[in-house]
Short mmCIF file of C-alpha atoms in Angstrom, two decimals:
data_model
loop_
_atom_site.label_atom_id
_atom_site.label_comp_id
_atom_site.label_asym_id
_atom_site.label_seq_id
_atom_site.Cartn_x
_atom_site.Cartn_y
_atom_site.Cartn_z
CA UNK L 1 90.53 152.02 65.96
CA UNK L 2 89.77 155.62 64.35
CA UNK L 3 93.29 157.44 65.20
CA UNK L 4 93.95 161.08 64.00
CA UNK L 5 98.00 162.61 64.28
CA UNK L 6 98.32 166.22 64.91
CA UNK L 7 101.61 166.96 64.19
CA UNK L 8 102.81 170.19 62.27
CA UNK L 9 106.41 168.29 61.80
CA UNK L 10 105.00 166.33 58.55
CA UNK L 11 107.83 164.01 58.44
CA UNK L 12 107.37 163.04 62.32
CA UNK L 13 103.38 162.63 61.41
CA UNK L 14 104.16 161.22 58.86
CA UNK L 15 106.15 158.16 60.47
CA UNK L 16 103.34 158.01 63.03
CA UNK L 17 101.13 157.07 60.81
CA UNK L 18 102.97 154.53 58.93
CA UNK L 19 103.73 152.94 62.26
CA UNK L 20 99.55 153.58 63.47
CA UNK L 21 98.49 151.88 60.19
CA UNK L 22 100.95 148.82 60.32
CA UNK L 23 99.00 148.20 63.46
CA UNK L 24 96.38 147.53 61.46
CA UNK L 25 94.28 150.77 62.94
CA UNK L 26 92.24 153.56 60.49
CA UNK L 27 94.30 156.73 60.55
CA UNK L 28 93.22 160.19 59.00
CA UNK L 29 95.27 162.61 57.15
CA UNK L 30 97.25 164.46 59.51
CA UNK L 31 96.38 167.43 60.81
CA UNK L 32 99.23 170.36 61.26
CA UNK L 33 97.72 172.94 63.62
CA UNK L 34 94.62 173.21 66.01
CA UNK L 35 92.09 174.23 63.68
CA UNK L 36 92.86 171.74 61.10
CA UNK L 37 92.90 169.41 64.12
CA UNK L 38 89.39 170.37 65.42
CA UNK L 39 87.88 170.58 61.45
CA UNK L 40 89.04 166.80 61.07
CA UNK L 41 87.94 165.40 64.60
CA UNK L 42 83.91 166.73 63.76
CA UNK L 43 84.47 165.13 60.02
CA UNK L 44 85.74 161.74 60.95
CA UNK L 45 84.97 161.26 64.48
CA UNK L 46 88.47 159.50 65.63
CA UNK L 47 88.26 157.33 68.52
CA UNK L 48 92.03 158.42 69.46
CA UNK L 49 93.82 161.62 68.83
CA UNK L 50 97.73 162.23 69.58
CA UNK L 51 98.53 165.51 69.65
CA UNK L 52 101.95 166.97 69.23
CA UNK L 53 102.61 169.50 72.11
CA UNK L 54 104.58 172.64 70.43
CA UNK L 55 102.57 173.66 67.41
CA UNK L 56 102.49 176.91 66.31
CA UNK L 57 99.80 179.03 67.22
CA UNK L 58 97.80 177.75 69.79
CA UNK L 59 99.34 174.49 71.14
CA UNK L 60 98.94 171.26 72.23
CA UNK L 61 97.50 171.89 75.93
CA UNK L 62 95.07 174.30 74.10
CA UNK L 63 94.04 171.51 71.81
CA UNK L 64 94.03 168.94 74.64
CA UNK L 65 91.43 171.53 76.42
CA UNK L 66 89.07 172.09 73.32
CA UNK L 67 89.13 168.58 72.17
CA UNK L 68 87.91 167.30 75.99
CA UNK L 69 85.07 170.48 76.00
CA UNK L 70 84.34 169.66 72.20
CA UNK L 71 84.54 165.65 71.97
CA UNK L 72 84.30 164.27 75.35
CA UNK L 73 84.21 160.87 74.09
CA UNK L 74 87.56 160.98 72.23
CA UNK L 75 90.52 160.24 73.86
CA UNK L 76 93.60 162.26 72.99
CA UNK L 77 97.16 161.74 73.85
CA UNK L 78 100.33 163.95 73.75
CA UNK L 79 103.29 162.62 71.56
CA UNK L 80 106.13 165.22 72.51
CA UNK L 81 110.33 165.16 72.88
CA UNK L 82 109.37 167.60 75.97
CA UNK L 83 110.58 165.51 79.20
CA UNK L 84 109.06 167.59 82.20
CA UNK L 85 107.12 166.12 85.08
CA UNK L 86 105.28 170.06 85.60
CA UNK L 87 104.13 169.03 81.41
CA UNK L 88 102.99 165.99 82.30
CA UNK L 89 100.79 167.28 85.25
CA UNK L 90 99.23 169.60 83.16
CA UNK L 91 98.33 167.33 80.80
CA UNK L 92 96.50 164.73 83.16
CA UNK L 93 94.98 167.88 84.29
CA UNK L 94 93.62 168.89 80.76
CA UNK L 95 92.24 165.52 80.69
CA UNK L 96 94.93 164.20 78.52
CA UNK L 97 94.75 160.18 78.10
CA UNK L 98 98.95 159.74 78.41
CA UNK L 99 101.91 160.73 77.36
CA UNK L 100 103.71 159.34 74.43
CA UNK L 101 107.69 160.71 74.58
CA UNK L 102 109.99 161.08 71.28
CA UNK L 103 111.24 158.96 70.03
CA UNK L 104 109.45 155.85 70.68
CA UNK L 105 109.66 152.40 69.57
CA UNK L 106 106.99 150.15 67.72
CA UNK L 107 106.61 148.11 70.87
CA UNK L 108 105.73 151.47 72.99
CA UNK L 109 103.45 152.40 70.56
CA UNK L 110 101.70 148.79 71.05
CA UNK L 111 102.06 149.11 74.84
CA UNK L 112 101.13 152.73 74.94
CA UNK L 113 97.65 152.34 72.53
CA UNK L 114 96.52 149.05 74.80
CA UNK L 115 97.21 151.26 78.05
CA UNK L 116 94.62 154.29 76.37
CA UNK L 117 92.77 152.16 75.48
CA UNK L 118 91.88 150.76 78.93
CA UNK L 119 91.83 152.95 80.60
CA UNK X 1 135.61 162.68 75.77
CA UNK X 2 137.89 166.14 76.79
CA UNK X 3 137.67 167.37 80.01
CA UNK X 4 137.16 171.30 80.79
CA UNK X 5 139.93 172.83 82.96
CA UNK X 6 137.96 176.09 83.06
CA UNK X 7 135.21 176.37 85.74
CA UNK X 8 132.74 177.62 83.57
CA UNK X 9 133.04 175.34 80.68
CA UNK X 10 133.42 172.56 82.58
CA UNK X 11 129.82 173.37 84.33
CA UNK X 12 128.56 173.73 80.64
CA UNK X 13 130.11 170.61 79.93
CA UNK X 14 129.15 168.14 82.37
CA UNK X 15 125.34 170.03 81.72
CA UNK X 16 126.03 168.76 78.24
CA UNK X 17 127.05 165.46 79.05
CA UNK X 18 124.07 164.74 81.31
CA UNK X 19 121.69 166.38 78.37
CA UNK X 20 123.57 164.41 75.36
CA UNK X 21 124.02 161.05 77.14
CA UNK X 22 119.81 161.41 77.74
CA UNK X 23 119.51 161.45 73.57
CA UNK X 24 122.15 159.35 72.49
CA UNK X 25 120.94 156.47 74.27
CA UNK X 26 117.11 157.52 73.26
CA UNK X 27 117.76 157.80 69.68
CA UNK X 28 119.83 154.78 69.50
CA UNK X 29 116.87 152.91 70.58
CA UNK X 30 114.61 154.30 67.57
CA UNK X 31 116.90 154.68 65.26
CA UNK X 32 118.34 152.01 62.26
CA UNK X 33 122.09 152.51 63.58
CA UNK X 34 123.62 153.17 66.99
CA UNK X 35 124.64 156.43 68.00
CA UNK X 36 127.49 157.37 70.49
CA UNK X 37 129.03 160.55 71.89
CA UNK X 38 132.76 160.84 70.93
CA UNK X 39 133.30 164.56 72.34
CA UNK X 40 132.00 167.16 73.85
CA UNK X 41 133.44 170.48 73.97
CA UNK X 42 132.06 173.50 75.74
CA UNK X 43 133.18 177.44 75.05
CA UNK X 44 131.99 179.71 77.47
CA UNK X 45 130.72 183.71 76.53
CA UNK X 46 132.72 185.76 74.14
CA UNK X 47 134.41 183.19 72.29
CA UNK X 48 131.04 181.18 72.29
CA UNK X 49 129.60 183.60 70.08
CA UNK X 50 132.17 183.99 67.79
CA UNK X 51 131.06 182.57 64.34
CA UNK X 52 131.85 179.56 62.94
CA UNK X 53 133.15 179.16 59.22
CA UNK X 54 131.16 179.56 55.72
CA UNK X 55 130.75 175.77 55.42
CA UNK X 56 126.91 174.80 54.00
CA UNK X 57 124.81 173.77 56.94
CA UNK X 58 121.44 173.75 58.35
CA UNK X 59 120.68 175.58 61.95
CA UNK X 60 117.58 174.65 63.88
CA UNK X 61 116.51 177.71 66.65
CA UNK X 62 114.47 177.55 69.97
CA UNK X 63 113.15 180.00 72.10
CA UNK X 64 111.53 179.13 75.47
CA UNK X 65 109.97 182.64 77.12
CA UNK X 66 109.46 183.61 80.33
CA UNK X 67 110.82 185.31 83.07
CA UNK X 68 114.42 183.20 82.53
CA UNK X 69 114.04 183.43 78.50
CA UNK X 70 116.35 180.99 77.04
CA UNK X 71 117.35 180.74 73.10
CA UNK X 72 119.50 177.82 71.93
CA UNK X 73 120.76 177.19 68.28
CA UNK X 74 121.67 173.19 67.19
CA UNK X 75 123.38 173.41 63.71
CA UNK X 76 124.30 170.74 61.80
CA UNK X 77 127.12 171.07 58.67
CA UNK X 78 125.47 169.79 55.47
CA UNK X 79 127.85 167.00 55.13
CA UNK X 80 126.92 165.49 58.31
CA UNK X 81 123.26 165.32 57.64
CA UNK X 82 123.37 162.26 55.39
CA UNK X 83 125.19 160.19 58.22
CA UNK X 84 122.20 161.65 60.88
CA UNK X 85 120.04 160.49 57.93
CA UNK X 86 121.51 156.80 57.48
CA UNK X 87 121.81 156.50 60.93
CA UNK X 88 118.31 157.70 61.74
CA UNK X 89 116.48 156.38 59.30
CA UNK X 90 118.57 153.13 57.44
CA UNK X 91 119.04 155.22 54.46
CA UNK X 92 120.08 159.06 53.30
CA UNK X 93 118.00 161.18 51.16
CA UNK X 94 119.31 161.76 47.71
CA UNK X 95 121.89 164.32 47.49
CA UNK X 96 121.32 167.74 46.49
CA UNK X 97 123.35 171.03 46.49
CA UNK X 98 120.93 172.52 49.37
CA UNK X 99 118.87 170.23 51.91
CA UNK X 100 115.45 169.06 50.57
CA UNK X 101 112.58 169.40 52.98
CA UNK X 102 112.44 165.83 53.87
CA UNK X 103 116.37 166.54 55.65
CA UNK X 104 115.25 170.07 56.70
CA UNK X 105 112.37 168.61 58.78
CA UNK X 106 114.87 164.95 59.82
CA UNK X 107 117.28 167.72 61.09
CA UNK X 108 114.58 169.88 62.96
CA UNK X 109 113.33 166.49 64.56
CA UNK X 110 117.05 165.35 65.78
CA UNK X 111 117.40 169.03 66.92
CA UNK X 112 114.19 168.76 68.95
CA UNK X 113 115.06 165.23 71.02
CA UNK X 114 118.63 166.61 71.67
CA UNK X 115 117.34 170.11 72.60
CA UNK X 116 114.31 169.01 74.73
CA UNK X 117 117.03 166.55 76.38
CA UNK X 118 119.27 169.67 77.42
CA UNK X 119 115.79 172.02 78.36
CA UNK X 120 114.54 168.61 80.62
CA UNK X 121 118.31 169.35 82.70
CA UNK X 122 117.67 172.88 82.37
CA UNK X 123 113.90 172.98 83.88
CA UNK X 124 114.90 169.91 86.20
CA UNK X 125 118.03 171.86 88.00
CA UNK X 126 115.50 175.54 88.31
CA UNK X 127 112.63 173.74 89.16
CA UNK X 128 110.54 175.11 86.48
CA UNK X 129 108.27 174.03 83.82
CA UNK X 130 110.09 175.27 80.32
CA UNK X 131 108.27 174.92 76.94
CA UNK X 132 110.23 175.14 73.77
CA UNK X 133 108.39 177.09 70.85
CA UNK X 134 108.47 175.65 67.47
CA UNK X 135 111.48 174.49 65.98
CA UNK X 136 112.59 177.00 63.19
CA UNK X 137 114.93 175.30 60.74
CA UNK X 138 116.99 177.94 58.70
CA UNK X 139 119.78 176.64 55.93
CA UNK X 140 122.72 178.73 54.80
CA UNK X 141 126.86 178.76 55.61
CA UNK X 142 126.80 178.42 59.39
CA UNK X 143 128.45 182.27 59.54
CA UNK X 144 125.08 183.58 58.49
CA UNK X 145 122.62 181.05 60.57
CA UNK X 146 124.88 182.14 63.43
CA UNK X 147 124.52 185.74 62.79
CA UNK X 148 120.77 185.62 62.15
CA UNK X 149 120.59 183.55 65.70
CA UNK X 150 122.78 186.50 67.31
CA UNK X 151 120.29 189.20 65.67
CA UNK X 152 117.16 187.74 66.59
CA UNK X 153 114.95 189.56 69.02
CA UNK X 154 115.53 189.25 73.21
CA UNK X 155 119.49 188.43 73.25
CA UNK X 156 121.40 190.91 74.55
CA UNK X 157 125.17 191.20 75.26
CA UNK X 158 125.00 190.55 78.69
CA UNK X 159 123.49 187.15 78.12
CA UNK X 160 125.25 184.46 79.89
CA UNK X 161 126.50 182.23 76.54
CA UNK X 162 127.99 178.73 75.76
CA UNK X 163 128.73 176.79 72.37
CA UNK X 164 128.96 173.22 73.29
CA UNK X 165 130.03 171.24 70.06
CA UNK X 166 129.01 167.25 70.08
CA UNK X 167 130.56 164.77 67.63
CA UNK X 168 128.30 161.95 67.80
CA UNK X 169 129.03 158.64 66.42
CA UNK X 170 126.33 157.10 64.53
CA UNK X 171 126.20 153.99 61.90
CA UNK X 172 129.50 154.49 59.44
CA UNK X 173 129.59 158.01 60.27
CA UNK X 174 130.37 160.96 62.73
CA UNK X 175 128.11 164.16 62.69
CA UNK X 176 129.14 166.62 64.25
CA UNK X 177 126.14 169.20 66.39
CA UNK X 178 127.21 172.93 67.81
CA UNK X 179 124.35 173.53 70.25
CA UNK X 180 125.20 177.50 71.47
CA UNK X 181 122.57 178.39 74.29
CA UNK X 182 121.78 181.63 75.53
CA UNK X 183 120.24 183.08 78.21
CA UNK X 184 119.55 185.56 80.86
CA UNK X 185 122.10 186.12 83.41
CA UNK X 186 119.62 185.73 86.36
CA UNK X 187 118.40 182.07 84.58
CA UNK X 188 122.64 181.31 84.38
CA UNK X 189 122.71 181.86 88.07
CA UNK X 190 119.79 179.72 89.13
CA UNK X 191 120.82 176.89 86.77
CA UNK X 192 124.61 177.29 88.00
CA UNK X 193 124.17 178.24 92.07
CA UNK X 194 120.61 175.10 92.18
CA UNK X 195 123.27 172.09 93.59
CA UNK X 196 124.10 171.64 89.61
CA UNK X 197 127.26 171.65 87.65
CA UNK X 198 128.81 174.47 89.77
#
């Protein structure tokens, strides 16, 4: 699978995409902010986006809302350390695919892709 | 781990304990060692924000707007961050007189899962939906992180104010985390008066 990290924490993208490629999926240079995020998605087409949820300038709900009007096709997730039920509303709302919590092990990360993936 | 005799502090502390217990146990499943809270101490207002020595540390600052704006300052002293680092990752960065980016952004990234496990009690207890800002990692001796924290724009005196210092266990090592929060009064009453730690 095509997966893209948007994460402006490099070291937290970073280990995202170590653990993304070790299961064996394609993963593009990280993107750190919402423009960056939206130049990379119409260059390499990712089947999968996570998207960090506190970037700064516009964040990740704003992202989550572009990406669906943008590329309707590509599923995006949140990865976030915000625990909130009200964030995770608005993110099913925005049409966000799931929510992947910080930290998280390998095996979530398994789980977590399959459970995208299906649905 | 100590037990508050005042009222206040001992709301702030068992707050603390809820938050801290919450990201102990979730880093200790991510993370190459196993971490533990040995103590958690809470000082309420005044004393609070009374500034902590010249030791070399590293502070990481949040702001969360709104109509019950809350700030909240994690520092970490610069000796502790190779046992976060060992214990986080299996291994410590090599040692330099200041922190390298590689620790600056390890330390913003414990600071976030232990301060989004204290605003996830916070928003839980008022009932509202609270999103951090960035994290904003500063180095410097902790007297001058603490008084850039106590200059920044939106706190005022009459903010209700707690320091809440954790000594967590991790790997070989202890690390020790002063979290000071501070927020409106109105936001203080809410989180104190909501069938919480009061």
């Amino acid at each position: 699978m095509k997966i893209l990290v948007v994460d402006d924490n490099l070291l937290a993208a970073v280990i995202l995409r170590t653990a993304l490629e070790s299961l064996g999926h394609e993963v593009a240079e990280p993107a750190q902010d919402y423009e960056t995020a939206l130049d990379a998605c119409r260059k390499s087409a990712p089947d999968l986006v996570f998207v960090d949820l506190v970037m700064p300038g516009r964040d990740g709900l704003e992202l989550l809302a572009a990406l669906r009007g943008e590329f309707p096709a590509t599923k995006a997730a949140v990865v976030t350390a915000v625990d909130q039920p009200g964030v995770d509303a608005r993110i099913r709302e925005l049409g966000g695919a799931g929510v992947l919590r910080k930290p998280f092990t390998m095996s979530e990360l398994r789980t977590f892709i399959e459970t995208v993936v299906k649905a | 781990m100590r037990k508050e005799k005042n009222t206040a502090a001992g709301a702030w502390h068992e707050l603390a304990s809820e938050a801290v217990t919450r990201s102990v146990a979730k880093l200790s499943r991510i993370s190459a060692g196993s971490w533990a809270i040995k103590d958690i101490e809470a000082v309420v207002s005044a004393e609070a924000l009374r500034a902590p020595g010249e030791e070399p540390g590293a502070g990481v600052i949040f702001t969360v707007a709104g109509p019950g704006s809350l700030r909240a300052l994690l520092t970490f002293r610069a000796r502790d961050v190779e046992a976060v680092s060992r214990c986080f990752l299996g291994y410590s960065f090599v040692k330099m007189s200041s922190m390298n980016k590689a620790e600056e952004l390890l330390v913003s990234e414990v600071g976030n899962i232990l301060f989004n496990s204290f605003l996830s009690v916070i928003s839980a207890r008022v009932g509202e939906v609270m999103l951090p800002s960035v994290p904003h990692c500063i180095q410097g001796g902790l007297d001058i992180i603490d008084t850039a924290f106590r200059g920044s724009p939106g706190l005022t005196p009459g903010d209700a104010a707690a320091r809440l210092r954790l000594t967590l266990s991790c790997k070989d090592g202890e690390a020790e985390c002063s979290v000071l929060l501070a927020m409106e009064r109105e936001l203080f009453s809410r989180l104190f008066t909501s069938g919480g730690a009061s």
